[in-house]
Coordinates of C-alpha atoms in Angstrom, one line a residue:
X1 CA 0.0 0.0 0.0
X2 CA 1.2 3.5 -0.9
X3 CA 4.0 2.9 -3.3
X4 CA 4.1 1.9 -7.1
X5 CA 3.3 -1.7 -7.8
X6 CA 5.2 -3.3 -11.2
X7 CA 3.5 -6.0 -12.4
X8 CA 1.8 -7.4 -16.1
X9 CA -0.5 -6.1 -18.6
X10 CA -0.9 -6.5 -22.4
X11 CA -0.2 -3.1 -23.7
X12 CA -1.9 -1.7 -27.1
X13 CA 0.6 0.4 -28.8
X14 CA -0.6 1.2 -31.6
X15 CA -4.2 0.6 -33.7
X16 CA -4.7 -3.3 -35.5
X17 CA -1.6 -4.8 -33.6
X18 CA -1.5 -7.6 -31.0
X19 CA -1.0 -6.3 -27.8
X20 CA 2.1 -6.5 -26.4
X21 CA 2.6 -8.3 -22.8
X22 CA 4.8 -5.6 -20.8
X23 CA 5.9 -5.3 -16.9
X24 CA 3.9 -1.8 -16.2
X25 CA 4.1 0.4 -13.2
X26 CA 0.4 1.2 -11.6
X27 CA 0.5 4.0 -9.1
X28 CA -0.8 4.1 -5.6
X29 CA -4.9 5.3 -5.5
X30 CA -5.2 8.9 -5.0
X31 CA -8.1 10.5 -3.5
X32 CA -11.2 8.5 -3.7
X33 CA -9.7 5.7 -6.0
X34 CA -9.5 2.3 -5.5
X35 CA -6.1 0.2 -6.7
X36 CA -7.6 -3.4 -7.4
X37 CA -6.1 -6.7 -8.3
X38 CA -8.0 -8.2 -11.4
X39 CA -7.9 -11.8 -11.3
X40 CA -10.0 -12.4 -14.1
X41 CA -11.3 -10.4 -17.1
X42 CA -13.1 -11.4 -20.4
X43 CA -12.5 -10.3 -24.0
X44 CA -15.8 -8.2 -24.8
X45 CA -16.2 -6.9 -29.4
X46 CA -16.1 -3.3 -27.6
X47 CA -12.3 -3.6 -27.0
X48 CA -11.7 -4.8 -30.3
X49 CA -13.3 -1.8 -31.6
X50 CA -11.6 0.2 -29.8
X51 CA -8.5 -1.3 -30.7
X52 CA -9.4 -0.4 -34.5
X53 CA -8.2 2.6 -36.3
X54 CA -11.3 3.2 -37.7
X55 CA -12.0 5.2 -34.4
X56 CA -10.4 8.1 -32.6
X57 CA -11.9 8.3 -29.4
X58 CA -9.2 6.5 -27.7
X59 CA -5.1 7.4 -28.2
X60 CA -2.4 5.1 -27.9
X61 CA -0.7 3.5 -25.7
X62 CA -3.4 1.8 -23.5
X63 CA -4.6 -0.7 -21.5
X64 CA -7.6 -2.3 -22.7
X65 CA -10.4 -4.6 -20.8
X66 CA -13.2 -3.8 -19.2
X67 CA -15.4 -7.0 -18.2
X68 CA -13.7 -8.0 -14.9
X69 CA -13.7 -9.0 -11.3
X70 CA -10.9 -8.5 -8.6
X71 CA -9.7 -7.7 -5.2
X72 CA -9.4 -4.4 -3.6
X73 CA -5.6 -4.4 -2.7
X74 CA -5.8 -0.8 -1.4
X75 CA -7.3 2.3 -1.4
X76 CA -7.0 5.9 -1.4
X77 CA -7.7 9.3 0.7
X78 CA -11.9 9.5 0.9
X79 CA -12.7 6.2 0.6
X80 CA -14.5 4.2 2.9
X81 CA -16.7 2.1 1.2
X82 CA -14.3 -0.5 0.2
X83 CA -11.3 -1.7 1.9
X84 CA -8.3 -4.1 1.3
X85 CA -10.0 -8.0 0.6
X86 CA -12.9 -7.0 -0.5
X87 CA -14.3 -8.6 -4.3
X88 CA -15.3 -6.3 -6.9
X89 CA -16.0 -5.4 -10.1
X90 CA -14.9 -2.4 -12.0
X91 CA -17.5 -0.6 -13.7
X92 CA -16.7 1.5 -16.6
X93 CA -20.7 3.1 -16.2
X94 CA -20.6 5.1 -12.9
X95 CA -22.8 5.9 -10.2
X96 CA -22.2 8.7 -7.8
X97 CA -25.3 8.8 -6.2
X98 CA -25.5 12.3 -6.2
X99 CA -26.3 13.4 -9.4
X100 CA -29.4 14.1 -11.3
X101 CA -29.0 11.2 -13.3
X102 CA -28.5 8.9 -10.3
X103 CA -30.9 10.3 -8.4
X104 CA -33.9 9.5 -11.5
X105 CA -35.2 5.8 -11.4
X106 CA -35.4 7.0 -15.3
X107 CA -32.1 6.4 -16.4
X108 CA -28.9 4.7 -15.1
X109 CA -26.7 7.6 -16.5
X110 CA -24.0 9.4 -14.3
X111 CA -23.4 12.8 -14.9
X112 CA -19.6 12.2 -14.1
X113 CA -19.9 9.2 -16.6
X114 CA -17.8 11.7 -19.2
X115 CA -15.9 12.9 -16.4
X116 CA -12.2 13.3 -17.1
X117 CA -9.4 10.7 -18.6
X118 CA -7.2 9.6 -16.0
X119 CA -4.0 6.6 -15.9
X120 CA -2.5 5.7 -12.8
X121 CA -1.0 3.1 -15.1
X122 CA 2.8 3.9 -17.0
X123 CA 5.4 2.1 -19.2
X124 CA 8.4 2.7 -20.3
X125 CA 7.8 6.1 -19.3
X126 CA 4.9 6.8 -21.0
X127 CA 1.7 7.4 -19.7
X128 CA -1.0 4.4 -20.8
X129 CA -4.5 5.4 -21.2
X130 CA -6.9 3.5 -19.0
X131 CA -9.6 2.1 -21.5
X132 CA -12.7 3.6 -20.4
X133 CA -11.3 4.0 -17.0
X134 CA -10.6 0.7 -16.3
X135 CA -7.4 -1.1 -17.9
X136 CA -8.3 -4.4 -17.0
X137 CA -6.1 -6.4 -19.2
X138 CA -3.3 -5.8 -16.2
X139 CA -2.8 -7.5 -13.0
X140 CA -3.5 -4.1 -11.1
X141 CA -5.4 -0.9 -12.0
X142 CA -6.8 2.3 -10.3
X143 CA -10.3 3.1 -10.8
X144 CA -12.1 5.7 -9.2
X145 CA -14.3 4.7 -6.0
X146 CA -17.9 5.5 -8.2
X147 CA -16.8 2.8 -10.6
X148 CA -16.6 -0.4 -8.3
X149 CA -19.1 -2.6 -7.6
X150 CA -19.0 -4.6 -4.5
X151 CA -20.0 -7.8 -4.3
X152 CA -20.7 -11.2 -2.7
X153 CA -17.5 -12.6 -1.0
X154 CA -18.5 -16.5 -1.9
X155 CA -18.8 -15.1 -5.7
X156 CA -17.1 -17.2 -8.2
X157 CA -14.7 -14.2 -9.8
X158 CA -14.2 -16.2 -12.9
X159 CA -17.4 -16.5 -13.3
X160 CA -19.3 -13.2 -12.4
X161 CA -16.6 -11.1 -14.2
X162 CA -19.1 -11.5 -17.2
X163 CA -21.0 -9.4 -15.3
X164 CA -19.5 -6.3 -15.7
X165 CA -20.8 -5.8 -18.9
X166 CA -22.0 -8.0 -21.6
X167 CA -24.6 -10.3 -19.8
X168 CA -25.8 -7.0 -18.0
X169 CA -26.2 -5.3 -21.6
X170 CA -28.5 -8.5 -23.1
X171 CA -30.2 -9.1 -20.0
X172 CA -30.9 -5.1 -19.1
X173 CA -32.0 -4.6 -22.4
X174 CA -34.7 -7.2 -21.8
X175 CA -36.0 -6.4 -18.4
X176 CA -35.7 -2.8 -18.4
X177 CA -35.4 -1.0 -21.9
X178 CA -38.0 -3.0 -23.7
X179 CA -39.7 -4.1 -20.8
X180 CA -40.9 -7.7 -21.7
X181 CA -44.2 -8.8 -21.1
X182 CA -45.7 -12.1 -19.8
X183 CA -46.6 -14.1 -23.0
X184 CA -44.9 -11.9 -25.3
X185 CA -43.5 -12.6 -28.7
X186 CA -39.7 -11.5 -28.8
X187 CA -36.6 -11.6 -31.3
X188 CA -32.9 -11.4 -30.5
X189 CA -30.7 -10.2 -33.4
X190 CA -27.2 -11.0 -33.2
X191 CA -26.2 -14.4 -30.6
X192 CA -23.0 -13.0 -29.4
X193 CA -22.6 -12.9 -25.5
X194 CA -25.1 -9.7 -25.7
X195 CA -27.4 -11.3 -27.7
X196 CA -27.6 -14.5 -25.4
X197 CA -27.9 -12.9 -22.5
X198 CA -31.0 -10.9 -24.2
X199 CA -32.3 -14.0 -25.0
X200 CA -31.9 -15.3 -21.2
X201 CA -33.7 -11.9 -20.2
X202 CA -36.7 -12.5 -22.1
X203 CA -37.1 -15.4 -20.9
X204 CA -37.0 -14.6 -17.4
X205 CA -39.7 -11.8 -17.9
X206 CA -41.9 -14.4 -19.3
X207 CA -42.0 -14.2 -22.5
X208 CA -43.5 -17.5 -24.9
X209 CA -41.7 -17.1 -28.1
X210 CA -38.0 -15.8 -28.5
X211 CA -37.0 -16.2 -31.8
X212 CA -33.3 -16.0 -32.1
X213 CA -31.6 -14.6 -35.5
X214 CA -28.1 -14.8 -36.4
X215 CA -26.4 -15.7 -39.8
X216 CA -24.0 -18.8 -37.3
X217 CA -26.4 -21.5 -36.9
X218 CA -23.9 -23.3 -34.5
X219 CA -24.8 -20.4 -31.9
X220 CA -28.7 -21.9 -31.6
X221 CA -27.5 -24.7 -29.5
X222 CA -26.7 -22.2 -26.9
X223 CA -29.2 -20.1 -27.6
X224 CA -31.8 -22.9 -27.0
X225 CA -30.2 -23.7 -23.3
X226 CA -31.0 -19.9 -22.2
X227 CA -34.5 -19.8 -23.5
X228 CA -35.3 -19.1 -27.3
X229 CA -37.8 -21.0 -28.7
X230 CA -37.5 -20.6 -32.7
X231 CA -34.3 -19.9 -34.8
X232 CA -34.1 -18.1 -37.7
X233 CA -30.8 -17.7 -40.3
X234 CA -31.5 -14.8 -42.5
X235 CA -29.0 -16.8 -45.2
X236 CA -31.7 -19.2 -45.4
X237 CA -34.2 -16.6 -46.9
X238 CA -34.8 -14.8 -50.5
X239 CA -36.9 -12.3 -48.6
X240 CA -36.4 -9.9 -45.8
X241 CA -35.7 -11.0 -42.6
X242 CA -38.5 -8.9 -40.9
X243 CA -41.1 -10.6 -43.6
X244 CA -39.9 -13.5 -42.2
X245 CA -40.4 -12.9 -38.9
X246 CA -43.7 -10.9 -39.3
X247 CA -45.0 -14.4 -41.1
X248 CA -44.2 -16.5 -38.5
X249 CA -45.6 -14.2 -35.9
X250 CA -48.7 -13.1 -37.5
X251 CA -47.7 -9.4 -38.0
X252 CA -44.5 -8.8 -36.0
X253 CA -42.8 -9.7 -32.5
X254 CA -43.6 -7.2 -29.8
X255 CA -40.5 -6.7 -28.6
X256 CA -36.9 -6.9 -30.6
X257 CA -33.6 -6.5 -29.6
X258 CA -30.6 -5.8 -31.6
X259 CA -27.3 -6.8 -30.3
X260 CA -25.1 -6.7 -33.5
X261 CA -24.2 -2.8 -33.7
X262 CA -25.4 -3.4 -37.7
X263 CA -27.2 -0.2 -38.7
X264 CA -28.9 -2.3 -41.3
X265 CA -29.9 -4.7 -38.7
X266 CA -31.1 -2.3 -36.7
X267 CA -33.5 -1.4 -39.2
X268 CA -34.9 -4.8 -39.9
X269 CA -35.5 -5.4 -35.9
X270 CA -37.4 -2.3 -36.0
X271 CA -39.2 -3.5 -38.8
X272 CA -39.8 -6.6 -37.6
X273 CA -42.1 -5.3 -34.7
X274 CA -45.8 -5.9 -34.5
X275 CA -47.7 -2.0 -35.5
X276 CA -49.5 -0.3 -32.8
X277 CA -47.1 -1.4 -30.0
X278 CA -43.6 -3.3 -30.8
X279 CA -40.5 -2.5 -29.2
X280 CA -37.3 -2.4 -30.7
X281 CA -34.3 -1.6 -28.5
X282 CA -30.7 -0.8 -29.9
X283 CA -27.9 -2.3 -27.4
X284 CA -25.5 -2.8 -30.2
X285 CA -22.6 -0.2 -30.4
X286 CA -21.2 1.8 -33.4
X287 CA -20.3 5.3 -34.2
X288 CA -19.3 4.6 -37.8
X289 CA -23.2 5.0 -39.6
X290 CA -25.8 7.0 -39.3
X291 CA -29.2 4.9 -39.1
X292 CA -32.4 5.1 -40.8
X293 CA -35.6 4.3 -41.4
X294 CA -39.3 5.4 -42.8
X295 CA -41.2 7.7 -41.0
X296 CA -44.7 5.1 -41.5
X297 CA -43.0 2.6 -39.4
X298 CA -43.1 5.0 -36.1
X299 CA -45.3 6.8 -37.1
X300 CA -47.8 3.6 -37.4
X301 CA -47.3 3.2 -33.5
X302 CA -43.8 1.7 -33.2
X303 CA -41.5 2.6 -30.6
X304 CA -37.5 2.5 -31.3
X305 CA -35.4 3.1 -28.3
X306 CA -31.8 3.1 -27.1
X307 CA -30.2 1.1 -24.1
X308 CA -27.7 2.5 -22.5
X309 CA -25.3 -0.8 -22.5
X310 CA -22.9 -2.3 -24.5
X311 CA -20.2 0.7 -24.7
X312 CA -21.7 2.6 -21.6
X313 CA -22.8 -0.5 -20.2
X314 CA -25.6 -2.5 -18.1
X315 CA -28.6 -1.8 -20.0
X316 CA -30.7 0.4 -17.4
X317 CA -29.3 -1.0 -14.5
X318 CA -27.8 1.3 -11.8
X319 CA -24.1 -0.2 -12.1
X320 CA -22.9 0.1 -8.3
X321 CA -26.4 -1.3 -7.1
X322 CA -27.9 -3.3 -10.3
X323 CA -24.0 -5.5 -10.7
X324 CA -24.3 -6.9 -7.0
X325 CA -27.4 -8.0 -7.5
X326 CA -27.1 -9.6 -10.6
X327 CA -24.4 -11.6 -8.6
X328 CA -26.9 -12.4 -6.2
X329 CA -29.3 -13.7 -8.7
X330 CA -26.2 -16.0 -10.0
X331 CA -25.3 -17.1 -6.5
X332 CA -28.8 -18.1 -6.3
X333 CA -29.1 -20.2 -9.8
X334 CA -31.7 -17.8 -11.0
X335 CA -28.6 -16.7 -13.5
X336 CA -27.0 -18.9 -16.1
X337 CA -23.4 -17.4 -17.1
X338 CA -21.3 -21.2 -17.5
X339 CA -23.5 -21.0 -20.9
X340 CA -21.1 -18.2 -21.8
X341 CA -18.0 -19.4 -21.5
X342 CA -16.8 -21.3 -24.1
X343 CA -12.6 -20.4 -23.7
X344 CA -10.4 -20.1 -20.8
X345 CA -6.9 -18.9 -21.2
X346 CA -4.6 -16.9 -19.6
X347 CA -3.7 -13.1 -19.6
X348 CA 0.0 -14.1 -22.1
X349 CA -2.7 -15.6 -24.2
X350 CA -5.0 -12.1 -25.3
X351 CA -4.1 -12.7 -28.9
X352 CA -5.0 -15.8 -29.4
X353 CA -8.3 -14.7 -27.4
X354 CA -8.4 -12.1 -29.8
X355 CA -7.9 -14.0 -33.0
X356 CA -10.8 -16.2 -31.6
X357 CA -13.1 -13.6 -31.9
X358 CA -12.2 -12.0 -35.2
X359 CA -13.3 -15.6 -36.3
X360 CA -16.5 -15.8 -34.6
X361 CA -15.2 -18.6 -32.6
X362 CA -17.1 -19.1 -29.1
X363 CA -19.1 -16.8 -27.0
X364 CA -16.7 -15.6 -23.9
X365 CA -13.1 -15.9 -23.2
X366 CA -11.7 -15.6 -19.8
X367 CA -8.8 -14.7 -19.2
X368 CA -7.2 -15.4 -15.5
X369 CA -4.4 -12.6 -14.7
X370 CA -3.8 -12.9 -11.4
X371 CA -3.9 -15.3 -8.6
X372 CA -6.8 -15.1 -5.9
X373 CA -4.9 -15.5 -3.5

């Protein structure tokens, strides 16, 4: 506690490169920071697309990762909701509890969510950019106390990790975005680790048909285990996929949910929505298209309507109150995340975790970094 702790972390350089495993330097928390061990953390499509040139939102050299769990190691001036022991995960959505955002059951927005850059984290003299102000592809990072979660002390970290963002995102996006209804009709776009977990969410609000879409048909097996009831490969049509899906639903599903970050796609989930009253919620991320659609399909009762996850995270869930209890619902089997794990490797291995992704191999790799104990 209180001095400069060298340890590992796969380093980004520079845009479409592997990362580079390097001994860092992670400074002590200053005031109201947390310095945590991460023990495990998952490879989530967001860090691959930050990695990519094609945005310039983030500089280089950083520190990517932000789907994680860990162990408070020590902590800084102001802080005394956490202390040294105590399992956590970093939250790259904050809550301060004091702003006008947290304070509305409307939204799960923090005001200080935009706050300020910061890195606590260095190598070879050069200061590394914490990835949404996490860094969790290191054995140690600083994150500020408003963006830690803590939870359960029997919780599996290699496990709950998934947590921290992409089973939050799917399952939020169910439950409190589009707000699935007992007996509903639903579809999930995109069967990624999002898209499953959407699928898992409408199914625990209730809802008698999920139809799951995705162009991998070896993602329905999974699919199946957390809850949809009808699969549908777009490849295996001549006509639009929301034709399909309004013929086998007799007019549209009430609720979509696009996890793909496809402006196209987002279109057809829109478009596959019943008129008068379907849902369709975006949780897939991208800032590289404008989206579009005709007027008539809003404007015959249709509601389209952003999440709040994938990038920002947790799909409407308040992060430092929503993430515990997720883990609660976990502990208690009400939660399926072994479904999402299809890889486990270690922190050396990134780029092969990587490279497994690019290829649309598996669902969730976790990555262990550090020893519990």
């Amino acid at each position: 506690q209180g001095t400069v702790i060298r340890c590992k972390a796969a380093v980004a350089w520079e845009p479409n490169k592997p990362l580079v495993i390097e001994e860092i330097e992670v400074a002590p928390p200053q005031s109201n920071e947390v310095r945590i061990k991460i023990v495990t953390t998952a490879l989530c499509r967001t860090d691959l697309y930050f990695l990519s040139e094609s945005t310039t939102k983030y500089t280089f050299p950083m520190v990517l990762g932000h789907e994680a769990a860990g162990i408070v190691e020590s902590v800084g001036p102001g802080v005394t909701e956490f202390k040294p022991g105590d399992k956590v995960i970093p939250v790259f959505l904050p809550q301060c509890r004091e702003c006008r955002f947290c304070k509305s059951p409307k939204t799960n927005l923090c005001e200080r969510s935009a706050g300020k850059r910061f890195s606590r984290l260095t190598c070879r003299g050069k200061k590394l950019l914490q990835f949404a102000n996490t860094s969790t592809f290191s054995e140690y990072t600083v994150v500020n106390q408003i963006a830690v979660a803590k939870i359960d002390p029997e919780a599996p970290l290699d496990k709950v990790c998934l947590i921290g963002c992409g089973v939050c995102s799917g399952y939020g996006a169910a439950l409190n975005n589009a707000r699935v209804e007992p007996g509903s009709s639903c579809a999930v776009f995109g069967l990624g680790a999002v898209g499953l977990a959407a699928v898992m969410g409408c199914k625990a609000a209730g809802a008698k048909t999920i139809i799951a879409v995705d162009t991998n048909p070896d993602k329905f097996h999974k699919a199946r285990v957390l809850g949809a009831t009808d699969f549908v490969n777009p490849n295996d049509h001549d006509k639009p996929i929301s034709q399909v899906l309004s013929d086998m639903t007799n007019g549209g599903v009430d609720y979509s949910i696009e996890c793909v970050g496809n402006v196209e796609v987002m279109r057809s989930a829109l478009e596959s929505c019943v008129k008068g009253w379907g849902v369709s919620v975006i949780v897939g991320y991208t800032d590289m298209h404008d989206f579009a659609a005709r007027p008539i399909q809003l404007l015959s009762g249709r509601t389209w309507k952003g999440s709040n996850s994938c990038v920002f995270c947790c799909s409407g869930f308040k992060s430092k109150d929503g993430v515990p209890e997720m883990v609660k619902a976990y502990m208690a089997k009400k939660l399926n995340l072994e479904e999402f794990i299809t890889h486990k490797m270690t922190l050396n291995q990134v780029n092969d975790a990587i490279e497994l992704m690019e290829q649309g191999i598996g669902i969730r790799t976790v990555l262990s970094v550090s020893p519990q104990q």
